[in-house]
Coordinates of C-alpha atoms and ligand atoms in Angstrom, one line a residue:
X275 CA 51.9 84.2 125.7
X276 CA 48.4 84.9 125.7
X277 CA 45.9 81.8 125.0
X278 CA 42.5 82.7 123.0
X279 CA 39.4 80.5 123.3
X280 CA 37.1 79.8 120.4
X281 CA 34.9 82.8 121.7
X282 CA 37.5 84.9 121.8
X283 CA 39.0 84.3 118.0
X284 CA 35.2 85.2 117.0
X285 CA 35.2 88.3 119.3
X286 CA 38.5 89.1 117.4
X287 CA 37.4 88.5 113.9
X288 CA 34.5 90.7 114.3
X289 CA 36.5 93.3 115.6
X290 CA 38.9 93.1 112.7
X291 CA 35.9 93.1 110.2
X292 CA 34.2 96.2 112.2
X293 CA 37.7 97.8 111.4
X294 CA 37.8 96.8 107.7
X295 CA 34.3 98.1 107.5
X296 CA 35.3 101.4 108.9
X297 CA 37.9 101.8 106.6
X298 CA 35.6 101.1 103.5
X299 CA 33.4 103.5 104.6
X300 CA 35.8 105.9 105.3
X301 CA 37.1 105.3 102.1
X302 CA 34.1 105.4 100.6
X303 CA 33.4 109.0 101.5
X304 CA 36.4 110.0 100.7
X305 CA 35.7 108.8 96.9
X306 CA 32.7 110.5 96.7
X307 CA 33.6 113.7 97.9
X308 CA 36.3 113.6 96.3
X309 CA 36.9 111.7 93.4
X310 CA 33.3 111.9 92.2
X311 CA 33.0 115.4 93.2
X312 CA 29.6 115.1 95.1
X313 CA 28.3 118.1 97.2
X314 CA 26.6 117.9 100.3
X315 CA 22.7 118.5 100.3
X316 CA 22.5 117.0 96.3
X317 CA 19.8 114.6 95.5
X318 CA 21.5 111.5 93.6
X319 CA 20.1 108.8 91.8
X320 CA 21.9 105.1 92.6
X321 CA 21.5 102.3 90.1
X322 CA 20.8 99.1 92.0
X323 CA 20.9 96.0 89.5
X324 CA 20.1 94.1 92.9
X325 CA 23.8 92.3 92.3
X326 CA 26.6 92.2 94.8
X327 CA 27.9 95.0 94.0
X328 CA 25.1 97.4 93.5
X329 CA 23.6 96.9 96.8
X330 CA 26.5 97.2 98.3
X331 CA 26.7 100.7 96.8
X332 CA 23.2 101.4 98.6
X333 CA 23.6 100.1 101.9
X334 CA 27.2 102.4 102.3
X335 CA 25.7 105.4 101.0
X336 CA 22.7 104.7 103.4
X337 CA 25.4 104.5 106.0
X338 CA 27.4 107.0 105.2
X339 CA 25.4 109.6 103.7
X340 CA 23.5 111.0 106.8
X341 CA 26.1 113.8 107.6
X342 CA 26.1 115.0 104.5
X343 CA 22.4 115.6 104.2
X344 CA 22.3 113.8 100.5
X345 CA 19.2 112.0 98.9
X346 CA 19.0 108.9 97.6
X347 CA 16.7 108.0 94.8
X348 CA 17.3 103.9 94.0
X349 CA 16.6 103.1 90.0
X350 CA 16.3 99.9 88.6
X351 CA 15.6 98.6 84.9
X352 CA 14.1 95.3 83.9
X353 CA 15.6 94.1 80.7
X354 CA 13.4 91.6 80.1
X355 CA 16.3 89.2 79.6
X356 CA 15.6 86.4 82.0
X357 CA 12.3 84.8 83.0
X358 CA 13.5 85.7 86.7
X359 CA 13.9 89.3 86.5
X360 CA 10.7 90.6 87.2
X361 CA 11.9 89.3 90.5
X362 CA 14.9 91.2 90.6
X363 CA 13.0 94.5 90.5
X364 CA 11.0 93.4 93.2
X365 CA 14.3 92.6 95.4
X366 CA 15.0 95.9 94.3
X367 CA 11.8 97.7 95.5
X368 CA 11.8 95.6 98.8
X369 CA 15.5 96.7 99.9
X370 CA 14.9 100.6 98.9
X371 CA 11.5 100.6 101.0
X372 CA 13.4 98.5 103.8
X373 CA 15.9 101.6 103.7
X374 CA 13.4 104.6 103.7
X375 CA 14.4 105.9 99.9
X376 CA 12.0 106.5 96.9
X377 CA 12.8 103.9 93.6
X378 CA 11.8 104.5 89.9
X379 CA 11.9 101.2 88.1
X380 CA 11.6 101.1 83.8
X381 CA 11.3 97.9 81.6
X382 CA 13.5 97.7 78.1
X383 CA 12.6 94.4 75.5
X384 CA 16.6 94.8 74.8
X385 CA 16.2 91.8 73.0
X386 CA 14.1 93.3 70.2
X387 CA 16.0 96.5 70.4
X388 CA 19.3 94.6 70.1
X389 CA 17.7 93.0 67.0
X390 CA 16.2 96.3 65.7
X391 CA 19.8 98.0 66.0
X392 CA 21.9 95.1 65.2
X393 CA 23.8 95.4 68.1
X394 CA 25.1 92.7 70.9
X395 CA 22.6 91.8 73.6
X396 CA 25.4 93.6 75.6
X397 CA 25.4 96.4 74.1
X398 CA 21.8 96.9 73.4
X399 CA 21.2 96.6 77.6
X400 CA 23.6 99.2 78.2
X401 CA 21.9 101.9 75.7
X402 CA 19.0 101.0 76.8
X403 CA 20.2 101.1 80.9
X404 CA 22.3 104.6 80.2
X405 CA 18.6 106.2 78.8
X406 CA 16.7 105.1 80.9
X407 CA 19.2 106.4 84.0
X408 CA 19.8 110.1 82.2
X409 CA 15.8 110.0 81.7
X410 CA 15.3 109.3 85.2
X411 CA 18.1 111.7 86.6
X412 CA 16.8 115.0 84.7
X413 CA 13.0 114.4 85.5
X414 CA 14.4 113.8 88.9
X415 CA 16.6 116.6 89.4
X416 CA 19.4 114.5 90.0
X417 CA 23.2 115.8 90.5
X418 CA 24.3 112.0 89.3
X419 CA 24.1 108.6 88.4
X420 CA 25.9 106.7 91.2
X421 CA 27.2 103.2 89.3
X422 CA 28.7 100.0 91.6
X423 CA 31.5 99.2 89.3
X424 CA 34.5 98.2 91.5
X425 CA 38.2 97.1 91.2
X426 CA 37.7 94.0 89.5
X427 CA 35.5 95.6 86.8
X428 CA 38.1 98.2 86.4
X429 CA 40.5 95.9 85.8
X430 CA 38.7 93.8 83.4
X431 CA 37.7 96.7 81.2
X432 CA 41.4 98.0 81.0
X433 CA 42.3 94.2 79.9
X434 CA 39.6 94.3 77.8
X435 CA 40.7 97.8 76.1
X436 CA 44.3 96.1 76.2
X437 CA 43.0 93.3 74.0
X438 CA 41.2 95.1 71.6
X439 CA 43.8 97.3 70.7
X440 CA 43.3 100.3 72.7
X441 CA 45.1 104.3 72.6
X442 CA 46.8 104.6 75.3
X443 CA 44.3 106.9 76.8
X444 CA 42.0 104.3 76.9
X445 CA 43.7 102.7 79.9
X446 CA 42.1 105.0 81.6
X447 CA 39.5 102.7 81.6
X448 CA 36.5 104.5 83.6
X449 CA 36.7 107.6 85.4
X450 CA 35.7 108.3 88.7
X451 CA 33.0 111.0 87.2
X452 CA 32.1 111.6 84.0
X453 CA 29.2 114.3 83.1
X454 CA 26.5 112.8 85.7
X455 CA 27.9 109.3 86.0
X456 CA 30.0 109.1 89.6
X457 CA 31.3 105.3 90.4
X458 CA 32.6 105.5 93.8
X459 CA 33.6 101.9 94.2
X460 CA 36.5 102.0 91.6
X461 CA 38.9 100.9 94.4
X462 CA 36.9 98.6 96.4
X463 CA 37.0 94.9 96.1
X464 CA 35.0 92.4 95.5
X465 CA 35.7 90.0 98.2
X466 CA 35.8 93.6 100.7
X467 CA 32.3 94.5 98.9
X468 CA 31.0 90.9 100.1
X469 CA 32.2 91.0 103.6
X470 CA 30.8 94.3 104.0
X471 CA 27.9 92.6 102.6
X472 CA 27.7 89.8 105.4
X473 CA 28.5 92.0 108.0
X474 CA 25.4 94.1 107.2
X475 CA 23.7 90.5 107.0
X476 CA 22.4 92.1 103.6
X477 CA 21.5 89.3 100.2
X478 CA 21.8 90.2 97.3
X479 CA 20.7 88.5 94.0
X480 CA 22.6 86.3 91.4
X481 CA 22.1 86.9 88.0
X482 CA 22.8 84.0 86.3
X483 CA 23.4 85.4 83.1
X484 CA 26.9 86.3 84.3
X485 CA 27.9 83.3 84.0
X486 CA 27.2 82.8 80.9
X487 CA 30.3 82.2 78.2
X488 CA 28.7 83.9 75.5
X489 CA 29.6 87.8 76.9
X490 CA 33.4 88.1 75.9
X491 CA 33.8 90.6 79.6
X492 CA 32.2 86.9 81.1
X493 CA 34.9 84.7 79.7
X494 CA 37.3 86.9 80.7
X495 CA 36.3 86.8 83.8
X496 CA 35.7 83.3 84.2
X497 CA 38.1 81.5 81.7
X498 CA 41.4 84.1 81.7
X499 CA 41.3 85.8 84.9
X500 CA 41.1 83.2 87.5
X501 CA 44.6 81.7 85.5
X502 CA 46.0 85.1 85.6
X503 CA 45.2 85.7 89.1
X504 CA 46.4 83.0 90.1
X505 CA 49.7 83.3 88.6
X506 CA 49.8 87.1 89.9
X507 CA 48.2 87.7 92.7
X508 CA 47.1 91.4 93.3
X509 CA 46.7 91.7 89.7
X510 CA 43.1 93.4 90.2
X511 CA 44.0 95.6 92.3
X512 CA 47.7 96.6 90.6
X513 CA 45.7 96.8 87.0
X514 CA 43.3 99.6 88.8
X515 CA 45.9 101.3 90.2
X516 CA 47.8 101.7 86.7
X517 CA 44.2 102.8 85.2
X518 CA 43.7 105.7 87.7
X519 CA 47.5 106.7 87.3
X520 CA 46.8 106.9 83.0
X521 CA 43.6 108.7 84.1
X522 CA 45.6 111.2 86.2
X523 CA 48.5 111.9 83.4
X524 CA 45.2 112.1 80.6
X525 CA 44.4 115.0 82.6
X526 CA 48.0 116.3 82.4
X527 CA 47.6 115.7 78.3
X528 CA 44.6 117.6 77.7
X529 CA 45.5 120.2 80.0
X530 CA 48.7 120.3 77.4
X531 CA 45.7 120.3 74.9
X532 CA 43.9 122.9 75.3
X533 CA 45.8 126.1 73.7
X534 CA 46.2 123.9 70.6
X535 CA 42.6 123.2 70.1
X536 CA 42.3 127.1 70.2
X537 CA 44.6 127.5 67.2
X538 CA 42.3 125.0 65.3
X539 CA 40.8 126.9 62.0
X540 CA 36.7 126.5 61.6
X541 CA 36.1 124.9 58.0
X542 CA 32.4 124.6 56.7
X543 CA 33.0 121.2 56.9
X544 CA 35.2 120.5 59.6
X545 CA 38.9 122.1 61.0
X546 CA 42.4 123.2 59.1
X547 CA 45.5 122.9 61.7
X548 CA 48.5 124.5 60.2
X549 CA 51.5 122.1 59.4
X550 CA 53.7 124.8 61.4
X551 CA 52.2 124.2 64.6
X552 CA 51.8 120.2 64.3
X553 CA 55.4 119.4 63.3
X554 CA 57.3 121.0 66.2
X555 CA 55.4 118.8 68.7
X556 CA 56.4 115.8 70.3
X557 CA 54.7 112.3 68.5
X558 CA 52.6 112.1 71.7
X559 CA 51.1 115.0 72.2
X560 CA 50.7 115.6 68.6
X561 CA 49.3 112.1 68.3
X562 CA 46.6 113.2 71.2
X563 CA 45.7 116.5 69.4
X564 CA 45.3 114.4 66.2
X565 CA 42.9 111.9 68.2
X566 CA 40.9 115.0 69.8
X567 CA 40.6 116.9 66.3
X568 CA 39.1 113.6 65.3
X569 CA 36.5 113.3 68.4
X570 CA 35.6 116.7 67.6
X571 CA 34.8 115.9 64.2
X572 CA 33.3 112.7 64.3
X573 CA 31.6 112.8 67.9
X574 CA 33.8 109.8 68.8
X575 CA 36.9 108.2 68.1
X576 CA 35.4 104.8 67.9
X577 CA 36.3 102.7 64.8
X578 CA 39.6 104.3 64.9
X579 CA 42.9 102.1 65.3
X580 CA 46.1 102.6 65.7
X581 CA 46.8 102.1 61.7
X582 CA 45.0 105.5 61.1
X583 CA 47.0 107.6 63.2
X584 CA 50.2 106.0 61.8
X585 CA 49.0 107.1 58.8
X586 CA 48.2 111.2 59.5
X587 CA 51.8 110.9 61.2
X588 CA 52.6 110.3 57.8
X589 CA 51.2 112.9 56.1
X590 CA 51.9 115.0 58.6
X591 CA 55.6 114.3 58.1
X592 CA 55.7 113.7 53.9
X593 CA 57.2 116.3 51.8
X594 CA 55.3 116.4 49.4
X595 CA 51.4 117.5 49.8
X596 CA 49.0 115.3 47.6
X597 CA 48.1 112.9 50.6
X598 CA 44.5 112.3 51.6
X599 CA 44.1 109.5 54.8
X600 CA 40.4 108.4 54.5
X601 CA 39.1 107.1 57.7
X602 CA 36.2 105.8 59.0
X603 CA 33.5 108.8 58.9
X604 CA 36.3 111.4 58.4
X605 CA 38.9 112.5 55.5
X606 CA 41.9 114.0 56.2
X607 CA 43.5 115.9 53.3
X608 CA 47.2 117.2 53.0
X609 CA 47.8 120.5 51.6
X610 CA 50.8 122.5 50.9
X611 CA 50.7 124.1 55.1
X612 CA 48.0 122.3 56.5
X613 CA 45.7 119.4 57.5
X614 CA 42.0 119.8 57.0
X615 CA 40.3 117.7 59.3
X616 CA 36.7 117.3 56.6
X617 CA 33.6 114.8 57.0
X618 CA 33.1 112.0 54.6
X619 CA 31.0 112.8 51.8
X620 CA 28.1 110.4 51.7
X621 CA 29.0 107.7 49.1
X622 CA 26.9 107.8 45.9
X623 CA 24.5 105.6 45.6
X624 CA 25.4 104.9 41.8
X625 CA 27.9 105.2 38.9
X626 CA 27.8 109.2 37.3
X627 CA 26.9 108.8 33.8
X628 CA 29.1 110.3 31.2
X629 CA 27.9 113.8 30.6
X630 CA 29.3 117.1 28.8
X631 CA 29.4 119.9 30.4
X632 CA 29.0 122.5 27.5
X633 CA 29.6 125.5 29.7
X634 CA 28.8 127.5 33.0
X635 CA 25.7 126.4 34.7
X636 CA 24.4 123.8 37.4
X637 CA 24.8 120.2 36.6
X638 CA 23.1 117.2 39.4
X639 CA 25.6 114.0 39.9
X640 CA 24.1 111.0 41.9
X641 CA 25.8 112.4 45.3
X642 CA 24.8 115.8 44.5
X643 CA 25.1 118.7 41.5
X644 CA 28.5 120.7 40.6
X645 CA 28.3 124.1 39.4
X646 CA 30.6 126.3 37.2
X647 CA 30.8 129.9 37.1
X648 CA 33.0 132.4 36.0
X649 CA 34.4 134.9 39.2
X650 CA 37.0 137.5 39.7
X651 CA 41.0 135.7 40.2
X652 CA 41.3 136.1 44.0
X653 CA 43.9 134.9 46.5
X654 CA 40.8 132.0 47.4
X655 CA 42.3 129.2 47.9
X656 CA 40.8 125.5 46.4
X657 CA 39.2 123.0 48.9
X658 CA 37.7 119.6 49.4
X659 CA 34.7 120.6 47.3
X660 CA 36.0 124.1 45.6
X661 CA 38.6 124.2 43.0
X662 CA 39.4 127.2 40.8
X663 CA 40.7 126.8 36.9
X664 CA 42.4 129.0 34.5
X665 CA 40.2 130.5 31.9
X666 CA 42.6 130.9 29.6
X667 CA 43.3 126.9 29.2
X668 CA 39.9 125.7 29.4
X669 CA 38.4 124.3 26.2
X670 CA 34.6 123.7 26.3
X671 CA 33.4 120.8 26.8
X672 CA 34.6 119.5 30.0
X673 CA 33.3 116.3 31.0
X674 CA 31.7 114.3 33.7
X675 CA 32.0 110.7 34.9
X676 CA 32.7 108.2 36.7
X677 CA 36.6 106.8 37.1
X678 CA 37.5 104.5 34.8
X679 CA 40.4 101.6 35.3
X680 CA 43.8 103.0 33.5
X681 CA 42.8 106.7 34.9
X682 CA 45.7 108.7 35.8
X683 CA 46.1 112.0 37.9
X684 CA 48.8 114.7 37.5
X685 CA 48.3 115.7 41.6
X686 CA 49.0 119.1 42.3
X687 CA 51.8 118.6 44.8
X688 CA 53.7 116.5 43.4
X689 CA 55.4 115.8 40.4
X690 CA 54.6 113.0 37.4
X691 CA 51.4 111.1 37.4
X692 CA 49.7 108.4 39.1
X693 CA 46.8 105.7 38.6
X694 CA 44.1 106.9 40.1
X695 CA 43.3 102.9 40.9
X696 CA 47.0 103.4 43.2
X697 CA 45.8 106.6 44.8
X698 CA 42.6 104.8 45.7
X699 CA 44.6 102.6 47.3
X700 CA 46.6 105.3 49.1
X701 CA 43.7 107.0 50.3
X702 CA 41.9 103.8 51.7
X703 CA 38.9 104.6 50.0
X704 CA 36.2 101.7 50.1
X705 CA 35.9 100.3 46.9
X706 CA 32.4 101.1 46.4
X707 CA 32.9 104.7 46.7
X708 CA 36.4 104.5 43.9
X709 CA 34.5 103.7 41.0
X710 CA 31.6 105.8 41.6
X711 CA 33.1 109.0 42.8
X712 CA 32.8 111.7 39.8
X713 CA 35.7 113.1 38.1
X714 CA 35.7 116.0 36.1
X715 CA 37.9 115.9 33.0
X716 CA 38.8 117.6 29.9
X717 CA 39.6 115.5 26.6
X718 CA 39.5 112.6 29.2
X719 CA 42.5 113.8 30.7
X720 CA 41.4 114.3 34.9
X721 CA 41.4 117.7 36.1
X722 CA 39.5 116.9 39.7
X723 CA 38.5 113.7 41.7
X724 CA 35.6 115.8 43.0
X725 CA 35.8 116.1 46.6
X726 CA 39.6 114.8 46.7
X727 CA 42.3 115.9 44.8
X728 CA 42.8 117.9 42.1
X729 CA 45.6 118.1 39.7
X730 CA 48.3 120.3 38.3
X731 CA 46.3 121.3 34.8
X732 CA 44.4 124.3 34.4
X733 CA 46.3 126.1 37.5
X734 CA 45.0 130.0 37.3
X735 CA 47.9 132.3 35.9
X736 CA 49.0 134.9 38.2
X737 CA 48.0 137.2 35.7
X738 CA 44.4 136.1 34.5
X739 CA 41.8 138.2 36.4
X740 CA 38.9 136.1 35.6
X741 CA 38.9 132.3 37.1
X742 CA 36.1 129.3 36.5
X743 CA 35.3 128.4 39.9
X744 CA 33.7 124.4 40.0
X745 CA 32.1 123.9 43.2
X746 CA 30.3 120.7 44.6
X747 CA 28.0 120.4 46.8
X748 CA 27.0 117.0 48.3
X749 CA 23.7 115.9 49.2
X750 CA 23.6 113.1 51.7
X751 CA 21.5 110.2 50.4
X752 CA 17.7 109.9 51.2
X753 CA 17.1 107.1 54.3
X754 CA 15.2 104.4 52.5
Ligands
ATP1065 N1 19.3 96.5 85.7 C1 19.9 97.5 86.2 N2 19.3 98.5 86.7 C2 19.9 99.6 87.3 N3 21.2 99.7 87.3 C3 22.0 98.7 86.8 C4 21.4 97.5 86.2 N4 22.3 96.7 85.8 C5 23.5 97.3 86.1 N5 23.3 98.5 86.7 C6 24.3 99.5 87.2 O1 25.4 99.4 86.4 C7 26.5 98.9 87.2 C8 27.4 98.0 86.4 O2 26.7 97.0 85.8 P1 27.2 95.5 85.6 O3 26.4 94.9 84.6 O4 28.7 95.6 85.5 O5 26.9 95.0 87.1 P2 26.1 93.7 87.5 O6 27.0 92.6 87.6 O7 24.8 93.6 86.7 O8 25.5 94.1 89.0 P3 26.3 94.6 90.2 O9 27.4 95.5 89.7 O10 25.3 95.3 91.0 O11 26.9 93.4 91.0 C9 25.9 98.2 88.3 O12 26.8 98.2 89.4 C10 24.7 99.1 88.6 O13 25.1 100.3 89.3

């Protein structure tokens, strides 16, 4: 049996943590190469809060970096939060100079802008952190943003995502790279981050806002997760793991993706995505081309829940095709083969006073004008803000106005009518925009909810070779 001294448990200790911290930095290579796909000889710019984490980030790239021939440029933004961190950026400067490498530093009052934007202090200081860094990193020439999240902060956003209801996509959480930002950390620790720390006998600084209970990712971290961990150890580490496994099968999806965005049709106002190709899928990938269709549309998905896309599988699946699915910043509307995929119309700003409309011509509406004219019967098909109706059947003067309570609609699709108050309903639309949305009528009977639906009366005959065609046109209200 062999008999250690006290000198010689410290002699063995080190050695193990020289070991550990070979293996992080081996590791750590590994990740950026690649996971973050970074190519030797690039010039990368690291954002160094001056928190564990962060620095940690510096000193292994400083340690590992030299055979690759990369260059480090540290960045740093003051958000004028805290009396103390002015003193952060000069931590900041002190460590980059220590290590050779050139630092950019900014200042953001995210206080104001938080006020100015009405967003959470949280939020405004990571707009304001993201511009500044994409700023920095094209005036610099950099290939990308290097960020110190780590396991823990992986785990917490995918709980976080998991609490506020997310697709399952979203448990993803964040990628390794994504456009310029890289976050090689994703599987490190942040006990292993700390001892790597001490073994470099490198501080740090504490920002003391962490703590504090008023962040919902802080009380998460400081009220839930210690209970949780506790109860399952590992949990960090197992909730990371699940994260980059979603993240490798969200690659298998869009890969699945791709040849059915190419069948998507171009609209003026968005995309048409024919019925016939939708329905044969299975729910999940046809829930994910649903999603994307959306992102395309909109930009994002945000605002989007799990409701909404419950409710396109139903239209996508209902027999009959009068269905329209408003959502936030998008309608989708059912027709007889197809979904069009269209932007919200900006909602009138007031009420459309009754008017007659004695006969062809222009006419202005609060949300924009409609106009009427008379054009040859072609196979042209109605849309969102197009209809075509019979000449034959219509009877000077139509009208103009606002819907009224005890409106019906005779929607072309289906049979029988329904109140238009129940089809507001149906279509989710925000009760502002129901009773100001024009409808056009004739003897007050309601031949188009402009921009929705329109109904059954005054179809063109097949043989009629002259149509009224009613277009609208929206104007989006001035910015006051
Ligand atoms: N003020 C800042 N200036 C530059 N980069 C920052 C700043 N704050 C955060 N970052 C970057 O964003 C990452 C994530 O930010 P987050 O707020 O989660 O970290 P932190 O707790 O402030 O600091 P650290 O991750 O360094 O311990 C940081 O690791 C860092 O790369």
């Amino acid at each position: 049996m062999r008999v250690f001294t006290r000198a010689g448990v410290v002699k063995l200790q080190r050695k193990k943590s020289g070991m550990e911290r070979q293996e992080l930095e081996q590791r750590f290579r590994h990740n950026l190469l690649q996971h973050c796909g970074i190519s030797c000889g690039q010039r990368l710019l690291v954002a160094v809060s001056g928190g564990s984490d962060s620095v940690a980030l510096l000193r292994l790239l400083h340690r590992c970096i030299r055979p690759l021939g990369l260059q480090l440029v540290v960045a740093h933004l003051d958000h004028g939060l805290r009396p103390a961190s002015g003193a952060d950026a000069v931590f900041v400067a002190r460590l980059a100079a220590g290590l050779g490498w050139p630092a950019v530093f900014g200042f953001a009052s995210v206080a104001q802008q938080a006020q100015q934007q009405r967003l959470g202090l949280e939020e405004a200081g990571r707009q304001a952190r993201y511009d500044f860094l994409y700023q920095q990193a094209h005036r610099l020439g950099c290939a990308a943003i290097l960020l110190g999240h780590q396991q823990e902060d992986q785990a917490e956003t995918l709980m976080l995502r998991l609490l506020r209801g997310t697709a399952v996509s979203g448990l993803a959480a964040m990628a390794w790279r994504s456009g310029l930002l890289a976050r090689p950390l994703l599987d490190c620790g942040r006990d292993e981050l700390l001892s790597f720390l001490a073994l470099e006998s490198q501080d740090y600084v504490t920002d003391a806002s962490n703590a504090e209970l008023c962040f919902s990712r802080n009380r998460l971290r400081h009220q839930l997760w210690p209970q949780l961990q506790q109860e399952h150890p590992g949990l960090s580490r197992r909730l990371a793991q699940l994260a980059q496994r979603v993240a490798v099968e969200e690659d298998y999806w869009q890969q699945q993706l791709q040849p059915l965005l190419l069948q998507l049709e171009p609209l003026s106002e968005g995309f048409r995505l024919s019925l016939e190709r939708l329905r044969p899928l299975h729910p999940a990938l046809r829930a994910r081309l649903l999603r994307e269709v959306l992102r395309w549309l909109r930009g994002d998905v945000q605002g989007l829940a799990a409701g909404h896309y419950a409710q396109l599988e139903t239209l996508v699946q209902a027999a009959d095709f009068q269905g329209v699915c408003c959502l936030p910043r998008a309608v989708v509307v059912r027709t007889r083969t197809a979904l069009e995929f269209l932007r919200r119309l900006p909602v009138p700003e007031q009420d459309v006073e009754e008017c007659a409309i004695p006969g062809p011509g222009r006419y202005p509406l609060p949300g924009g004008w409609l106009e009427i004219n008379q054009v040859p019967a072609t196979a042209a098909a109605d849309d969102r803000c197009r209809i075509y109706l019979s000449s034959q059947d219509l009877r000077w003067p139509l009208q103009l106005r606002s819907a009224r309570p005890g409106d019906r609609l005779a929607p072309l699709g289906m049979e029988g009518h329904k109140r238009l108050k129940d089809l507001f309903v149906e279509w989710r639309l925000e009760r502002q925009q129901r009773w100001q949305t024009p409808l056009l009528c004739q003897q007050e009977r309601v031949l188009w909810v402009v921009g929705y639906r329109r109904s059954r009366l005054l179809l063109p005959q097949p043989h009629e070779q002259w149509v009224w065609r009613v277009d609208f046109q929206a104007v989006a209200p001035k910015s006051r």
